[in-house]
Amino acid sequence: MSLPHAILTSLAERPGSGSELARRFDRSIGHFWQATHQQIYRELARLEASAWVEATAVEGAPGRKRRYRILPAGRQELERWTGAALAPPAIRDELMVRLRAAGEVDPGDLTHELDRLLNHHRAQLATYEAVRERDFPHPPASRTGLLQLLVLDEGIAFERQRIAFCEAALALLRNP
Amino acid sequence: MSLPHAILTSLAERPGSGSELARRFDRSIGHFWQATHQQIYRELARLEASAWVEATAVEGAPGRKRRYRILPAGRQELERWTGAALAPPAIRDELMVRLRAAGEVDPGDLTHELDRLLNHHRAQLATYEAVRERDFPHPPASRTGLLQLLVLDEGIAFERQRIAFCEAALALLRNP
DNA sequence: ATGAACATGTAAATAGTTACATGATTCA
DNA sequence: TGAATCATGTAACTATTTACATGTTCAT
């Protein structure tokens, strides 16, 4: 389970409130580890109970906004986890199951859904490419930047692969 | 949640007992939707309660083995699901979170773990390629076969991408 | 002062994981 | 006959999702 460490990483990059983290997740690390705001708030409470982060109330903000910062113990935990045993990914790919099912029964409206999925992946690819142009116009000099770019490029490669796959599946389903 | 439909698909391809399904998952559809034997038994009980599958006791087998078969209502449900709305994948990729973390703290033994992961993906790729040579020496003629091959080739593409990614990450972490 | 937007949180349901238990057959 | 193996299952726990609730500030 990577959520607590994804949050610690995000807070190590920059302190922030729960809602800010939720938005940051939507744009950044959440592309690789999704989380709802409920998950994030619950996890922040746990991280605070473990004394890995601390929170201070933010005056003059709507709601009862709290700003979280990572503590030295939290950074130490993040470092421990970074080098800890790494399991192979637990793959759960609904699309592949669907296509195997489509080999056994009539696929019905699956081509329509594949079209929608194709649009989603094209949009995601465009988003990643825009982020790349904006944040990495030149090769980064720091190790941090190089790692961020490596991960971003993997996102780009993933979306391209998905697009090609959806196109191939559509071609196959449309030519019986 | 695709598990019930992954099981229905597997039973549509061929009837079998819970333990046989668990083994079949390990070799086939489970590469895209993992499940433990406990999950499979629980789900089979649900599918039986929904009258989508039926079970008959197998005489002269160890334990109290039961053979499951898909029923017409189950095939109909599988068909409905195949064309139903398809959500974009919920990505949870621990490796990417690790590498982002490695940009913020000392990566410690991460290179060692990356090496182990690299071996895993190379082995997985070899497995897929062996399956491909064994089961698809010639282009399949049936739609079912074409879809199975499409999915298998996506698995191969995924493993290749992972291997390239692990190698790039290792190169980056080793050259500071 | 009131409604809109924001920030945080509670509660319940579902899904997945881990550890352990039980019954039946096979084989030394 | 008893240990090993196989097949099925129970129980407890953790993680994730979905729906809803509450309090605060800001702009009208």
Coordinates of C-alpha atoms (C1' of nucleotides) in Angstrom, one line a residue:
Chain A
M1 CA 0.0 0.0 0.0
S2 CA 1.6 3.2 -1.2
L3 CA -0.9 5.8 -0.3
P4 CA 0.8 7.0 2.9
H5 CA 4.1 7.2 1.2
A6 CA 2.7 8.9 -1.9
I7 CA 1.3 11.6 0.5
L8 CA 4.6 11.8 2.4
T9 CA 6.4 12.3 -0.9
S10 CA 4.0 15.0 -2.0
L11 CA 4.5 16.7 1.4
A12 CA 8.3 16.3 1.1
E13 CA 8.1 18.2 -2.2
R14 CA 5.9 20.9 -0.6
P15 CA 3.7 21.3 2.5
G16 CA 0.0 21.8 2.0
S17 CA -3.5 21.2 3.2
G18 CA -5.7 18.1 2.6
S19 CA -7.6 19.7 -0.2
E20 CA -4.5 21.1 -1.8
L21 CA -3.0 17.6 -1.7
A22 CA -6.1 16.2 -3.3
R23 CA -5.8 18.6 -6.2
R24 CA -2.1 18.1 -6.5
F25 CA -2.8 14.3 -6.7
D26 CA -5.2 14.9 -9.6
R27 CA -2.4 16.6 -11.5
S28 CA 0.7 14.8 -10.5
I29 CA 1.4 11.7 -8.4
G30 CA -2.2 10.7 -8.5
H31 CA -1.7 9.7 -12.2
F32 CA 0.2 6.8 -10.7
W33 CA -1.6 6.3 -7.4
Q34 CA -5.2 7.5 -7.4
A35 CA -6.9 8.6 -4.2
T36 CA -10.1 10.3 -3.3
H37 CA -10.2 13.2 -0.8
Q38 CA -11.7 10.9 1.8
Q39 CA -8.7 8.6 1.6
I40 CA -6.3 11.5 1.8
Y41 CA -7.9 13.0 4.9
R42 CA -8.0 9.7 6.7
E43 CA -4.4 9.0 5.8
L44 CA -3.3 12.4 6.9
A45 CA -4.9 11.8 10.3
R46 CA -2.9 8.5 10.5
L47 CA 0.3 10.1 9.5
E48 CA -0.3 12.8 12.1
A49 CA -1.0 10.1 14.8
S50 CA 2.3 8.5 13.8
A51 CA 4.1 11.8 14.2
W52 CA 5.3 11.7 10.6
V53 CA 3.6 14.9 9.7
E54 CA 2.4 17.9 11.8
A55 CA -0.5 20.2 11.1
T56 CA -1.1 23.9 11.9
A57 CA -4.5 25.6 11.5
V58 CA -4.6 28.2 8.7
E59 CA -6.2 31.5 9.8
G60 CA -8.5 33.3 7.4
A61 CA -9.4 30.4 5.2
P62 CA -12.8 28.9 4.5
G63 CA -13.6 25.7 6.4
R64 CA -11.1 24.7 9.1
K65 CA -8.1 24.5 6.8
R66 CA -4.9 22.8 8.2
R67 CA -1.5 23.0 6.7
Y68 CA 0.5 19.7 6.9
R69 CA 4.3 19.5 6.9
I70 CA 6.5 16.4 6.9
L71 CA 8.5 15.9 10.1
P72 CA 12.1 14.4 10.2
A73 CA 10.6 11.1 11.4
G74 CA 8.4 11.1 8.3
R75 CA 11.3 11.7 6.0
Q76 CA 13.1 8.9 7.7
E77 CA 10.1 6.6 7.2
L78 CA 9.9 7.6 3.5
E79 CA 13.6 6.8 3.1
R80 CA 13.1 3.4 4.8
W81 CA 10.2 2.6 2.5
T82 CA 12.0 3.7 -0.6
G83 CA 14.6 1.0 -0.2
A84 CA 12.2 -1.7 1.2
A85 CA 11.2 -4.8 -0.7
L86 CA 9.3 -4.0 -3.9
A87 CA 6.6 -6.5 -5.0
P88 CA 5.8 -6.9 -8.7
P89 CA 2.7 -4.9 -9.7
A90 CA -0.7 -6.4 -8.9
I91 CA -2.3 -6.0 -12.3
R92 CA -6.1 -5.5 -12.6
D93 CA -6.9 -4.5 -16.2
E94 CA -10.6 -4.6 -16.8
L95 CA -10.1 -3.9 -20.5
M96 CA -8.2 -7.2 -21.1
V97 CA -10.9 -9.1 -19.3
R98 CA -13.5 -7.5 -21.5
L99 CA -11.8 -8.5 -24.6
R100 CA -11.4 -12.0 -23.5
A101 CA -15.1 -12.0 -22.7
A102 CA -15.8 -10.5 -26.1
G103 CA -14.1 -13.6 -27.6
E104 CA -16.8 -15.8 -25.9
V105 CA -20.0 -13.8 -26.3
D106 CA -21.4 -11.2 -28.6
P107 CA -19.5 -8.0 -27.9
G108 CA -22.6 -5.8 -28.1
D109 CA -21.7 -2.1 -27.7
L110 CA -18.1 -2.7 -26.8
T111 CA -16.8 -0.8 -29.8
H112 CA -18.6 2.3 -28.6
E113 CA -17.0 2.0 -25.2
L114 CA -13.6 1.4 -26.8
D115 CA -14.1 4.7 -28.7
R116 CA -14.8 6.5 -25.5
L117 CA -11.7 4.9 -23.9
L118 CA -9.6 5.9 -26.9
N119 CA -10.7 9.5 -26.4
H120 CA -9.8 9.4 -22.8
H121 CA -6.3 8.1 -23.5
R122 CA -5.7 10.6 -26.2
A123 CA -6.7 13.4 -23.9
Q124 CA -4.5 12.0 -21.1
L125 CA -1.5 11.8 -23.5
A126 CA -2.1 15.4 -24.5
T127 CA -2.1 16.4 -20.9
Y128 CA 1.2 14.7 -20.2
E129 CA 2.8 16.2 -23.2
A130 CA 1.7 19.6 -22.2
V131 CA 3.1 19.1 -18.7
R132 CA 6.3 17.9 -20.3
E133 CA 6.7 21.0 -22.5
R134 CA 5.8 23.3 -19.6
D135 CA 7.9 21.8 -16.8
F136 CA 10.8 20.2 -18.7
P137 CA 11.6 22.5 -21.7
H138 CA 15.2 21.5 -21.2
P139 CA 16.7 18.4 -19.7
P140 CA 16.7 18.8 -15.9
A141 CA 20.0 19.1 -14.1
S142 CA 18.9 17.7 -10.7
R143 CA 18.4 14.1 -9.8
T144 CA 14.9 15.0 -8.6
G145 CA 14.0 16.5 -11.9
L146 CA 15.5 13.6 -13.9
L147 CA 13.4 11.1 -11.9
Q148 CA 10.3 13.2 -12.3
L149 CA 10.8 13.3 -16.0
L150 CA 11.5 9.5 -16.2
V151 CA 8.2 8.9 -14.5
L152 CA 6.3 11.3 -16.7
D153 CA 7.8 9.7 -19.8
E154 CA 6.6 6.4 -18.6
G155 CA 3.1 7.8 -18.3
I156 CA 3.4 9.0 -21.9
A157 CA 4.6 5.6 -23.1
F158 CA 1.7 4.0 -21.3
E159 CA -0.9 6.2 -22.9
R160 CA 0.6 5.7 -26.4
Q161 CA 0.6 1.9 -25.8
R162 CA -3.1 2.1 -24.7
I163 CA -4.0 4.2 -27.7
A164 CA -2.4 1.7 -30.1
F165 CA -4.1 -1.2 -28.3
C166 CA -7.6 0.4 -28.4
E167 CA -7.1 1.1 -32.1
A168 CA -6.1 -2.5 -32.8
A169 CA -9.0 -3.9 -30.8
L170 CA -11.4 -1.7 -32.6
A171 CA -10.1 -2.7 -36.0
L172 CA -10.4 -6.4 -35.0
L173 CA -14.0 -6.0 -33.6
R174 CA -15.1 -4.1 -36.7
N175 CA -13.7 -6.5 -39.3
P176 CA -15.3 -9.8 -38.5
Chain B
M1 CA -15.2 -5.0 -10.4
S2 CA -14.3 -7.6 -13.0
L3 CA -13.7 -10.7 -10.9
P4 CA -17.1 -12.3 -11.3
H5 CA -17.0 -11.7 -15.1
A6 CA -13.4 -12.9 -15.4
I7 CA -14.6 -16.2 -13.8
L8 CA -17.6 -16.3 -16.0
T9 CA -15.4 -15.9 -19.0
S10 CA -13.0 -18.6 -17.9
L11 CA -16.0 -20.9 -17.3
A12 CA -17.4 -20.0 -20.7
E13 CA -14.1 -21.1 -22.2
R14 CA -14.2 -24.4 -20.3
P15 CA -16.0 -25.7 -17.1
G16 CA -13.9 -26.5 -14.0
S17 CA -13.6 -26.7 -10.3
G18 CA -12.5 -23.8 -8.0
S19 CA -9.0 -25.1 -7.7
E20 CA -8.7 -25.6 -11.4
L21 CA -9.9 -22.1 -12.0
A22 CA -7.3 -20.8 -9.5
R23 CA -4.6 -22.6 -11.5
R24 CA -6.0 -21.4 -14.8
F25 CA -6.0 -17.8 -13.5
D26 CA -2.3 -18.1 -12.7
R27 CA -1.6 -19.0 -16.2
S28 CA -4.0 -17.0 -18.2
I29 CA -6.7 -14.4 -17.4
G30 CA -5.1 -13.9 -14.0
H31 CA -2.2 -12.1 -15.7
F32 CA -4.7 -9.3 -16.2
W33 CA -6.9 -9.8 -13.2
Q34 CA -5.2 -11.4 -10.3
A35 CA -7.2 -13.4 -7.7
T36 CA -6.4 -15.6 -4.8
H37 CA -8.2 -19.0 -4.3
Q38 CA -10.2 -17.5 -1.5
Q39 CA -11.6 -14.8 -3.7
I40 CA -12.4 -17.3 -6.4
Y41 CA -14.3 -19.6 -4.0
R42 CA -16.2 -16.8 -2.5
E43 CA -17.1 -15.5 -6.0
L44 CA -18.1 -18.9 -7.2
A45 CA -20.6 -19.2 -4.3
R46 CA -22.1 -15.8 -5.3
L47 CA -22.3 -16.8 -9.0
E48 CA -24.1 -20.0 -7.9
A49 CA -26.5 -18.0 -5.7
S50 CA -27.3 -15.8 -8.7
A51 CA -27.9 -18.9 -10.8
W52 CA -25.3 -17.8 -13.3
V53 CA -23.3 -21.0 -12.8
E54 CA -24.2 -24.5 -11.5
A55 CA -22.0 -27.0 -9.6
T56 CA -22.0 -30.8 -9.5
A57 CA -20.0 -32.8 -7.0
V58 CA -17.1 -34.8 -8.6
E59 CA -16.9 -38.4 -7.4
G60 CA -13.6 -40.0 -6.5
A61 CA -11.6 -36.8 -6.1
P62 CA -9.7 -35.6 -3.0
G63 CA -11.5 -33.0 -0.9
R64 CA -15.1 -32.4 -1.9
K65 CA -14.4 -31.2 -5.4
R66 CA -17.2 -29.5 -7.4
R67 CA -17.3 -28.9 -11.1
Y68 CA -18.8 -25.5 -12.2
R69 CA -20.5 -24.8 -15.5
I70 CA -21.8 -21.5 -16.8
L71 CA -25.6 -21.4 -17.3
P72 CA -27.5 -19.6 -20.1
A73 CA -28.3 -16.8 -17.6
G74 CA -24.6 -16.4 -16.8
R75 CA -23.7 -16.2 -20.5
Q76 CA -26.4 -13.5 -20.9
E77 CA -25.0 -11.6 -17.9
L78 CA -21.5 -11.9 -19.4
E79 CA -22.8 -10.5 -22.7
R80 CA -24.5 -7.6 -20.9
W81 CA -21.4 -6.7 -19.0
T82 CA -19.2 -6.9 -22.1
G83 CA -21.0 -4.0 -23.7
A84 CA -21.6 -2.0 -20.5
A85 CA -19.9 1.3 -19.7
L86 CA -16.2 1.0 -19.4
A87 CA -14.3 3.2 -16.9
P88 CA -10.7 4.3 -17.6
P89 CA -8.2 2.1 -15.6
A90 CA -7.7 3.0 -12.0
I91 CA -3.9 3.1 -12.0
R92 CA -2.0 2.1 -8.8
D93 CA 1.7 1.9 -9.7
E94 CA 3.9 1.6 -6.7
L95 CA 7.1 1.7 -8.8
M96 CA 6.3 5.2 -10.0
V97 CA 5.6 6.4 -6.4
R98 CA 8.9 4.9 -5.3
L99 CA 10.8 6.8 -7.9
R100 CA 9.2 10.0 -7.1
A101 CA 10.1 9.3 -3.4
A102 CA 13.6 8.5 -4.5
G103 CA 13.8 12.1 -5.9
E104 CA 13.2 13.5 -2.4
V105 CA 15.2 11.2 -0.1
D106 CA 18.2 8.9 -0.3
P107 CA 17.1 5.9 -2.5
G108 CA 18.9 3.4 -0.2
D109 CA 18.6 -0.2 -1.6
L110 CA 16.2 0.8 -4.3
T111 CA 18.6 -0.3 -7.1
H112 CA 18.7 -3.7 -5.6
E113 CA 15.0 -3.9 -5.7
L114 CA 14.9 -2.6 -9.2
D115 CA 17.2 -5.4 -10.2
R116 CA 14.9 -8.0 -8.7
L117 CA 11.9 -6.4 -10.5
L118 CA 13.8 -6.4 -13.7
N119 CA 14.4 -10.1 -13.4
H120 CA 10.7 -10.6 -12.7
H121 CA 9.6 -8.8 -15.8
R122 CA 12.2 -10.6 -18.0
A123 CA 10.9 -13.9 -16.7
Q124 CA 7.3 -12.8 -17.3
L125 CA 8.2 -11.7 -20.8
A126 CA 9.8 -15.1 -21.5
T127 CA 6.6 -16.8 -20.2
Y128 CA 4.4 -14.8 -22.5
E129 CA 6.6 -15.4 -25.5
A130 CA 6.7 -19.2 -24.8
V131 CA 2.8 -19.2 -24.6
R132 CA 2.7 -17.3 -27.8
E133 CA 4.9 -19.8 -29.7
R134 CA 3.1 -22.7 -28.2
D135 CA -0.5 -21.6 -28.6
F136 CA -0.3 -19.3 -31.7
P137 CA 2.4 -20.7 -34.1
H138 CA 0.2 -19.4 -36.9
P139 CA -2.2 -16.4 -37.0
P140 CA -5.5 -17.7 -35.5
A141 CA -8.5 -17.9 -37.8
S142 CA -11.3 -17.4 -35.2
R143 CA -12.3 -14.1 -33.7
T144 CA -11.8 -15.8 -30.3
G145 CA -8.2 -16.6 -31.1
L146 CA -7.5 -13.2 -32.6
L147 CA -8.8 -11.5 -29.4
Q148 CA -6.8 -13.9 -27.2
L149 CA -3.6 -13.1 -29.2
L150 CA -4.3 -9.4 -29.1
V151 CA -4.5 -9.5 -25.3
L152 CA -1.4 -11.7 -25.0
D153 CA 0.6 -9.3 -27.3
E154 CA -0.5 -6.4 -25.0
G155 CA 1.0 -8.4 -22.1
I156 CA 4.2 -8.7 -24.1
A157 CA 4.3 -5.0 -24.9
F158 CA 3.7 -4.2 -21.2
E159 CA 6.6 -6.4 -20.0
R160 CA 8.9 -4.9 -22.6
Q161 CA 8.0 -1.4 -21.6
R162 CA 8.6 -2.3 -17.9
I163 CA 12.0 -3.8 -18.7
A164 CA 13.1 -0.7 -20.6
F165 CA 11.8 1.5 -17.7
C166 CA 13.6 -0.5 -15.0
E167 CA 16.8 -0.3 -17.0
A168 CA 16.5 3.5 -17.5
A169 CA 15.7 4.0 -13.8
L170 CA 18.7 1.9 -12.8
A171 CA 21.0 3.8 -15.2
L172 CA 19.8 7.0 -13.7
L173 CA 20.2 6.0 -10.0
R174 CA 23.6 4.5 -10.6
N175 CA 25.0 7.6 -12.4
P176 CA 24.6 10.4 -9.9
Chain C
dA1 C1' -27.9 37.6 6.4
dT2 C1' -27.9 34.3 3.1
dG3 C1' -26.5 31.3 -0.5
dA4 C1' -22.3 29.5 -2.9
dA5 C1' -18.0 27.5 -2.6
dC6 C1' -14.6 25.4 0.1
dA7 C1' -12.4 22.2 3.7
dT8 C1' -12.9 18.6 6.4
dG9 C1' -15.0 14.7 8.1
dT10 C1' -18.4 10.4 9.2
dA11 C1' -20.7 6.1 7.9
dA12 C1' -21.7 2.2 5.4
dA13 C1' -20.8 -0.9 1.8
dT14 C1' -17.7 -3.5 -1.2
dA15 C1' -13.3 -5.5 -2.5
dG16 C1' -9.1 -7.6 -1.5
dT17 C1' -5.5 -9.8 1.7
dT18 C1' -3.8 -12.9 5.2
dA19 C1' -4.0 -16.6 8.4
dC20 C1' -6.0 -20.5 9.6
dA21 C1' -9.3 -24.7 9.6
dT22 C1' -11.7 -28.8 7.9
dG23 C1' -12.7 -32.9 5.2
dA24 C1' -11.3 -36.4 1.8
dT25 C1' -8.2 -39.1 -0.8
dT26 C1' -3.6 -41.1 -1.7
dC27 C1' 0.5 -43.4 -0.7
dA28 C1' 4.3 -45.0 2.0
Chain D
dT1 C1' -2.7 -46.1 9.9
dG2 C1' -0.9 -41.9 9.6
dA3 C1' 1.5 -38.3 7.0
dA4 C1' 1.1 -35.6 2.8
dT5 C1' -1.6 -33.5 -0.4
dC6 C1' -5.6 -31.5 -2.4
dA7 C1' -10.0 -28.9 -2.4
dT8 C1' -12.9 -26.0 -0.1
dG9 C1' -14.0 -22.9 3.2
dT10 C1' -14.2 -19.4 7.6
dA11 C1' -12.7 -15.3 10.0
dA12 C1' -10.6 -11.2 10.7
dC13 C1' -8.4 -7.4 8.9
dT14 C1' -7.2 -3.7 5.6
dA15 C1' -8.2 -0.8 1.6
dT16 C1' -11.2 1.5 -1.4
dT17 C1' -15.6 3.6 -2.9
dT18 C1' -19.9 6.1 -2.4
dA19 C1' -23.0 8.9 -0.2
dC20 C1' -23.8 12.1 2.9
dA21 C1' -22.9 15.8 6.8
dT22 C1' -21.0 19.8 9.1
dG23 C1' -18.6 24.1 9.8
dT24 C1' -16.3 28.4 7.7
dT25 C1' -15.6 32.2 4.8
dC26 C1' -16.8 35.2 1.0
dA27 C1' -19.5 37.8 -2.2
dT28 C1' -23.7 39.6 -2.9

